[in-house]
Amino acid sequence: MRRTVSLTAVATLATAALALASPIGQAAQATASASHGVSVARACAASTEKDVMACNALQVTAGSPVSAHAESVLTAAAVPSGYGPASLQSAYNLPSASGGSGQTVAIVDAYDGPSAEADLAVYRSQYGLSACTTANGCFKKTDQNGGTKYPRGNSGWAEEISLDLDMVSAACPNCKILLVEAGSASMTNLGTAVNTAVRLGARFVSNSYGGSESSSDATYDSSYFNHPGVAITVSSGDGGYGVEYPAASKYVTAVGGTSLKTASTARGWTDTVWSGAGSGCSAYDAKPSWQKDSGCANRTVADVSAVADPNTGVAVYDTYGQGNGWMVFGGTSASSPLIAAVYALAGAPSSGSYPASFPYAHTSALYDVTSGSNGSCGGSYLCTGTTGYDGPSGLGTPNGAAAFTG
C-alpha cells in the first residue's frame, strides 16, 4: 500500500531523489507554502535509478482542495470534487466546443491501465462529453511497439493514465486519444513508445513523467524527441526548483504548474506559481534558438504551464488497483496533457516545424503568471513568478489556443 503523506513531505522526497543524482536537484525546495492541510500520495514512487522515470501524478488523500465545489457552479452534473471540463475550459478560454475534430492526442505512459477505457467512459459521461471508445474509433490502446501485447498492470501508473486521458478529454472533447503503454518506466521503453505514437499518426504527444538528468540525454533527444511537425509536451516535475528529463529536452514543450483559483476579474480566474512545479537550468541540454532568457546558458525549464497544484486539483476517475473511483489529482502530470490538448485545439503543426517554439511567437495569447515561487534561487526568475518569462510558469497559461499555432 502506498503511504499517504503531506504535500510538504512528498516534495521533500522528490527533492531528495533529485539531489542524489543531479547537482541542480540539490537546490529543489519543499512545497510547504501551498499545503493548506491537504495530504497527497505520489501515484508512482520517485525513482533513484539512472534513466528510469517516475510519473508526476499526485493524488489528494485528505483535506479539501480549494476547487472542491467549483464545478458545481458551472454544471449541474458535477458531483465529484476537483475541477472538471467546464471549469478548465473557462479558466483557459478554450475553444473546446469547436476545435480538435480529426486530431489525435497520444498519451505515453508505462505499464498497463487495464480499466482505462471503462474509466474514461465514466468520466466523459459524468460531464456530458461524447463517448470515446475503441468501437467508435475515438480511443485506441497499444503497447510500445504498436501491438496489443500490453505490459503488466500497475495501479500507480494506471492512475496516471486515467489522469492523462481525463485531462485530454476535458480540454479537447472532440479529439481522438491514442494510449501507448511502455513495457517499463525506462527511458528507452518510454522513448520507443513516443516514436510509436508518432509513427501511428499522432501530432500531439503528452508525457507526464520524469527523472534526473544524465549524460545520456543528448542521445535520448535525437532518438526519441526530435520529431518536427509534432507537439510533444512533458511535465516539468513535482519536486520544486530543479530540472527533470525529458522536460529538459530542447525538442519538447516543458509544462510547468500553477495554482488555479477563481477571481473577481474580467477573466474570472487567476494563476500563481505552484510551489511544487519543476524549473531551472539544464545541466546537459543546449538552449533552443527560440529561448532568449539570459540567466541560463543552457535549456531553461519550463515553456508554458497550467493547473498542477493538488490544492486546486482536478477530478479524475480511476478504479484499477486502488478501487477509489472519483479522486482529485494534481502534479504537472495534469498540466502536460492539458497543454497537449490545447495544441490539438490549435490544429496540426506544419511539417518541419518545432511546436515548442510556437508560444514564444505568441506571448500575448497567454495569461502571464507573475507571482509565487517554487524554491530558492537567489530571487531570480528561474524559481520566481515575474512579469514575462519565468522558470516555474514559463511564458504563462493558455488564453485560448492562439499561442499554440505555428
XYZ file of C-alpha atoms in Angstrom:
406
model
C 0.000 0.000 0.000
C 1.274 3.476 -0.856
C 1.908 5.776 2.058
C -0.146 8.946 2.324
C 1.938 11.957 3.289
C 1.600 15.706 3.401
C 2.315 17.736 0.284
C 5.419 19.055 2.015
C 6.724 15.552 2.634
C 6.075 14.481 -0.945
C 8.060 17.398 -2.239
C 10.854 16.643 0.204
C 11.059 13.035 -1.000
C 11.114 14.134 -4.619
C 13.768 16.704 -3.814
C 15.937 14.091 -2.150
C 15.701 11.789 -5.147
C 16.723 14.601 -7.475
C 19.575 15.651 -5.220
C 21.108 12.178 -5.253
C 21.508 12.252 -8.999
C 21.682 15.880 -10.087
C 23.600 18.930 -8.858
C 20.692 21.129 -9.888
C 18.312 18.932 -7.930
C 20.152 19.843 -4.730
C 18.510 23.247 -4.889
C 14.962 21.874 -5.009
C 12.771 23.018 -2.160
C 9.750 21.538 -0.368
C 6.312 22.911 -1.155
C 5.160 23.793 2.355
C 3.797 27.175 1.348
C 0.939 25.666 -0.646
C -0.024 22.696 1.504
C -3.165 24.211 3.132
C -3.515 20.992 5.126
C -4.075 18.841 2.021
C -2.292 15.497 2.068
C -1.197 13.772 -1.119
C 0.340 10.499 -2.243
C 2.587 10.005 -5.243
C 0.977 7.674 -7.746
C 4.490 6.452 -8.629
C 7.433 6.239 -6.270
C 10.249 8.658 -7.093
C 12.990 6.844 -8.979
C 16.571 6.782 -7.776
C 17.781 4.716 -10.748
C 19.584 6.278 -13.674
C 17.384 6.696 -16.753
C 14.280 5.295 -15.039
C 11.305 7.631 -14.905
C 8.500 8.214 -12.405
C 5.067 9.609 -13.185
C 4.266 13.063 -11.821
C 0.717 12.461 -10.567
C -0.199 13.456 -7.002
C -3.430 12.107 -5.506
C -5.185 14.130 -2.831
C -5.803 11.727 0.053
C -7.026 14.068 2.795
C -8.222 17.644 3.145
C -10.397 19.807 0.936
C -8.970 21.253 -2.269
C -9.870 24.861 -2.994
C -11.590 23.629 -6.143
C -13.753 21.102 -4.316
C -17.102 22.508 -5.372
C -16.179 24.919 -8.131
C -17.517 22.784 -10.952
C -21.000 22.586 -9.470
C -21.325 26.304 -10.147
C -20.879 25.650 -13.857
C -22.679 22.369 -14.453
C -25.322 20.501 -12.507
C -23.734 17.182 -13.485
C -20.713 17.821 -11.298
C -20.767 15.630 -8.213
C -17.024 14.852 -7.966
C -14.634 17.195 -6.223
C -11.977 18.923 -8.293
C -12.104 20.965 -11.458
C -13.868 19.331 -14.385
C -14.085 20.223 -18.082
C -16.301 23.307 -17.771
C -14.002 24.925 -15.228
C -10.821 24.168 -17.162
C -12.290 25.365 -20.434
C -13.462 28.562 -18.758
C -10.174 29.201 -16.948
C -8.128 28.907 -20.129
C -10.651 30.320 -22.617
C -10.534 27.159 -24.699
C -12.469 26.697 -27.985
C -13.306 23.159 -26.902
C -16.751 23.008 -28.487
C -15.462 23.733 -31.978
C -11.817 22.667 -32.001
C -9.889 19.417 -32.181
C -12.029 17.392 -34.589
C -9.876 14.948 -36.515
C -6.860 15.440 -34.259
C -5.279 12.613 -32.248
C -3.564 13.259 -28.929
C -1.263 10.460 -27.809
C -0.653 9.655 -24.167
C 2.613 7.846 -23.373
C 2.833 6.067 -20.026
C 4.474 2.994 -18.540
C 2.738 -0.305 -17.741
C -0.915 -1.113 -18.342
C -4.083 0.531 -17.122
C -6.498 -2.373 -17.664
C -9.604 -0.327 -16.844
C -8.513 2.787 -18.743
C -11.213 2.748 -21.407
C -14.012 1.874 -18.985
C -12.904 4.538 -16.515
C -12.670 7.114 -19.297
C -16.262 6.323 -20.232
C -17.431 7.131 -16.688
C -15.536 10.447 -16.679
C -16.902 11.562 -20.015
C -20.450 10.505 -19.163
C -20.316 12.373 -15.866
C -19.540 15.640 -17.617
C -21.769 15.174 -20.649
C -18.927 14.590 -23.117
C -19.436 12.370 -26.147
C -18.330 8.749 -25.868
C -14.701 7.998 -26.769
C -14.353 4.263 -27.298
C -12.494 1.691 -29.313
C -15.760 0.790 -31.004
C -16.437 4.301 -32.344
C -12.816 4.873 -33.350
C -12.142 7.654 -30.842
C -9.954 5.635 -28.446
C -7.096 3.252 -29.195
C -4.652 1.483 -26.891
C -1.375 -0.118 -27.994
C 1.807 -1.459 -26.487
C 5.072 0.404 -27.051
C 5.522 -1.244 -30.451
C 2.015 -0.547 -31.694
C 0.591 -4.001 -30.953
C -1.671 -5.475 -28.311
C 0.843 -7.263 -26.082
C 0.124 -4.926 -23.213
C 2.537 -4.798 -20.276
C 1.598 -5.859 -16.774
C -0.788 -3.684 -14.840
C 0.455 -1.148 -12.313
C -2.017 0.692 -10.090
C 0.095 3.839 -9.753
C 0.716 4.244 -13.458
C -2.937 3.353 -14.072
C -3.886 6.419 -12.026
C -1.505 8.433 -14.179
C -3.116 7.041 -17.317
C -6.600 7.967 -16.095
C -5.444 11.473 -15.183
C -3.942 11.939 -18.651
C -6.969 10.613 -20.531
C -9.346 12.726 -18.459
C -7.354 15.938 -18.968
C -7.211 15.492 -22.745
C -10.967 14.874 -22.686
C -11.583 17.945 -20.537
C -9.670 20.336 -22.786
C -10.429 18.769 -26.168
C -13.599 16.652 -26.082
C -13.549 16.299 -29.884
C -10.027 14.874 -30.010
C -9.257 11.231 -30.556
C -6.971 9.632 -27.974
C -4.148 7.142 -28.527
C -2.777 5.475 -25.385
C 0.683 3.950 -25.867
C 1.866 1.823 -22.948
C 5.601 1.266 -22.491
C 6.760 -2.067 -21.106
C 8.509 -0.372 -18.185
C 9.446 3.077 -16.921
C 12.897 3.042 -18.512
C 13.629 5.992 -20.789
C 14.389 3.531 -23.578
C 10.952 1.927 -23.418
C 9.106 5.196 -22.913
C 11.064 6.727 -25.780
C 10.164 3.809 -28.008
C 6.522 4.455 -27.112
C 6.901 8.115 -28.156
C 8.267 7.020 -31.529
C 5.382 4.590 -31.925
C 2.833 7.305 -31.148
C 4.314 9.487 -33.891
C 4.548 6.564 -36.317
C 0.857 5.834 -35.749
C -0.027 9.379 -36.748
C -0.306 11.370 -33.532
C 0.720 15.005 -33.999
C 0.430 15.703 -30.274
C 2.150 13.531 -27.651
C 1.924 14.047 -23.886
C 4.484 12.662 -21.425
C 3.705 13.035 -17.712
C 6.876 11.583 -16.237
C 10.447 12.495 -15.467
C 13.702 11.591 -13.792
C 17.079 13.057 -13.074
C 19.134 14.472 -15.929
C 22.058 12.432 -17.224
C 24.824 12.496 -19.807
C 22.631 10.236 -21.966
C 20.053 12.960 -22.525
C 21.504 14.218 -25.811
C 21.238 10.706 -27.212
C 17.657 10.396 -25.998
C 16.874 13.776 -27.572
C 17.892 12.642 -31.037
C 16.498 9.121 -30.670
C 13.057 9.863 -29.223
C 12.067 13.535 -29.150
C 13.287 15.125 -32.381
C 10.017 14.934 -34.318
C 9.461 18.061 -36.433
C 5.795 18.771 -37.002
C 4.770 17.066 -33.745
C 3.934 18.853 -30.492
C 5.497 16.866 -27.642
C 4.674 18.038 -24.119
C 6.449 16.921 -20.941
C 5.639 17.671 -17.294
C 8.324 19.693 -15.501
C 8.205 17.725 -12.241
C 6.667 17.979 -8.780
C 9.723 18.489 -6.564
C 10.018 22.256 -6.735
C 13.043 24.092 -8.105
C 15.211 21.660 -10.076
C 15.234 20.153 -13.563
C 13.961 16.788 -14.758
C 14.402 14.981 -18.050
C 12.743 14.735 -20.591
C 11.294 18.169 -19.750
C 14.837 19.446 -20.339
C 14.868 18.219 -23.932
C 15.221 21.120 -26.346
C 12.691 19.482 -28.664
C 9.731 19.387 -26.254
C 7.361 21.833 -24.637
C 8.182 21.685 -20.931
C 4.988 22.278 -18.954
C 5.166 23.837 -15.510
C 2.458 24.111 -12.895
C 0.206 26.698 -11.292
C -2.377 27.116 -8.577
C -5.677 27.981 -10.275
C -8.396 29.859 -8.386
C -11.478 31.875 -9.193
C -11.068 35.653 -9.039
C -13.130 38.832 -9.226
C -11.591 39.859 -12.536
C -12.716 40.027 -16.136
C -11.110 36.638 -16.708
C -12.734 35.204 -13.587
C -9.647 33.166 -12.704
C -6.079 33.653 -11.570
C -2.930 31.514 -11.798
C 0.019 31.735 -9.434
C 3.194 29.646 -9.455
C 2.648 26.261 -7.791
C 5.432 25.728 -5.277
C 5.933 22.130 -6.424
C 6.490 22.865 -10.114
C 9.878 21.908 -11.545
C 12.039 24.573 -13.156
C 15.601 25.675 -13.657
C 18.619 25.488 -15.929
C 19.502 22.195 -17.601
C 22.904 20.707 -16.920
C 23.138 18.968 -20.297
C 20.663 20.185 -22.911
C 21.531 23.083 -25.188
C 19.297 26.125 -25.363
C 16.843 26.114 -28.285
C 17.072 29.129 -30.557
C 13.643 30.464 -29.549
C 14.559 30.799 -25.861
C 16.099 34.209 -25.138
C 16.345 34.398 -21.335
C 19.791 35.465 -20.187
C 20.137 33.748 -16.807
C 20.733 30.250 -18.176
C 23.151 29.394 -20.959
C 21.508 26.008 -21.498
C 17.892 24.939 -21.866
C 15.578 26.603 -19.351
C 12.528 24.803 -17.923
C 9.599 25.492 -18.338
C 7.970 26.879 -21.509
C 4.296 27.228 -20.526
C 2.130 25.995 -17.660
C -1.345 25.045 -16.445
C -3.004 23.952 -13.219
C -0.983 21.425 -11.205
C -1.421 22.303 -7.530
C -3.252 19.456 -5.729
C -4.884 22.126 -3.565
C -6.646 23.373 -6.696
C -6.771 19.907 -8.225
C -8.731 18.219 -10.987
C -11.345 15.476 -10.888
C -10.215 12.047 -12.140
C -11.976 8.691 -12.330
C -9.919 5.511 -11.874
C -10.797 2.095 -10.465
C -7.810 -0.157 -11.166
C -5.936 -1.486 -8.162
C -6.921 1.138 -5.612
C -10.623 0.937 -6.410
C -11.213 4.561 -5.439
C -13.362 5.740 -8.331
C -13.584 9.542 -8.145
C -10.427 11.226 -6.886
C -8.689 14.603 -7.008
C -5.239 14.858 -8.573
C -2.568 17.449 -9.061
C 1.038 17.489 -10.197
C 2.464 18.548 -13.537
C 1.070 15.261 -14.795
C -2.179 17.227 -15.049
C -0.727 20.220 -16.879
C 1.147 18.292 -19.604
C -1.888 16.553 -21.173
C -3.892 19.760 -20.837
C -1.320 21.634 -22.905
C -1.062 18.794 -25.444
C -4.821 19.056 -25.907
C -4.605 22.836 -26.349
C -2.053 22.286 -29.121
C -4.607 19.963 -30.730
C -7.292 22.633 -30.454
C -4.959 24.933 -32.379
C -4.638 22.458 -35.277
C -1.921 20.264 -36.715
C 1.569 21.835 -36.738
C 3.123 22.428 -40.132
C 5.585 19.880 -41.468
C 9.123 20.579 -40.320
C 8.091 22.980 -37.552
C 9.097 22.798 -33.900
C 5.877 23.430 -31.938
C 7.848 24.119 -28.740
C 8.713 27.446 -30.361
C 5.118 28.495 -31.056
C 4.274 30.105 -27.671
C 7.416 32.244 -27.888
C 5.990 33.880 -31.019
C 2.541 34.483 -29.459
C 3.151 35.633 -25.902
C 0.157 37.998 -25.981
C -2.126 34.959 -26.232
C -1.053 33.683 -22.827
C -2.048 34.654 -19.293
C 1.152 35.861 -17.636
C 1.810 34.327 -14.205
C 3.534 36.981 -12.131
C 3.602 35.752 -8.537
C 4.617 32.746 -6.449
C 7.793 30.727 -6.108
C 8.913 27.095 -6.222
C 12.096 27.349 -4.162
C 15.282 29.264 -3.546
C 17.381 30.551 -6.439
C 18.625 33.881 -5.196
C 15.367 35.553 -6.121
C 15.894 35.095 -9.852
C 13.231 34.354 -12.453
C 14.338 30.704 -12.517
C 12.220 29.963 -9.435
C 10.029 33.061 -9.066
C 6.928 34.178 -10.919
C 7.504 37.528 -12.603
C 6.240 39.660 -15.465
C 7.163 37.964 -18.725
C 9.093 34.706 -18.798
C 9.936 32.786 -15.630
C 11.034 29.242 -14.917
C 8.102 27.724 -12.980
C 5.341 29.009 -15.270
C 7.291 29.669 -18.460
C 5.536 32.215 -20.646
C 2.230 31.660 -18.831
C -1.002 29.691 -19.196
C -3.308 29.390 -22.237
C -5.638 32.209 -23.186
C -7.339 30.282 -25.943
C -5.315 28.242 -28.408
C -3.691 31.017 -30.446
C -0.321 30.750 -28.678
C -0.033 27.142 -29.806
C -0.256 27.745 -33.547
C 2.671 27.956 -35.949
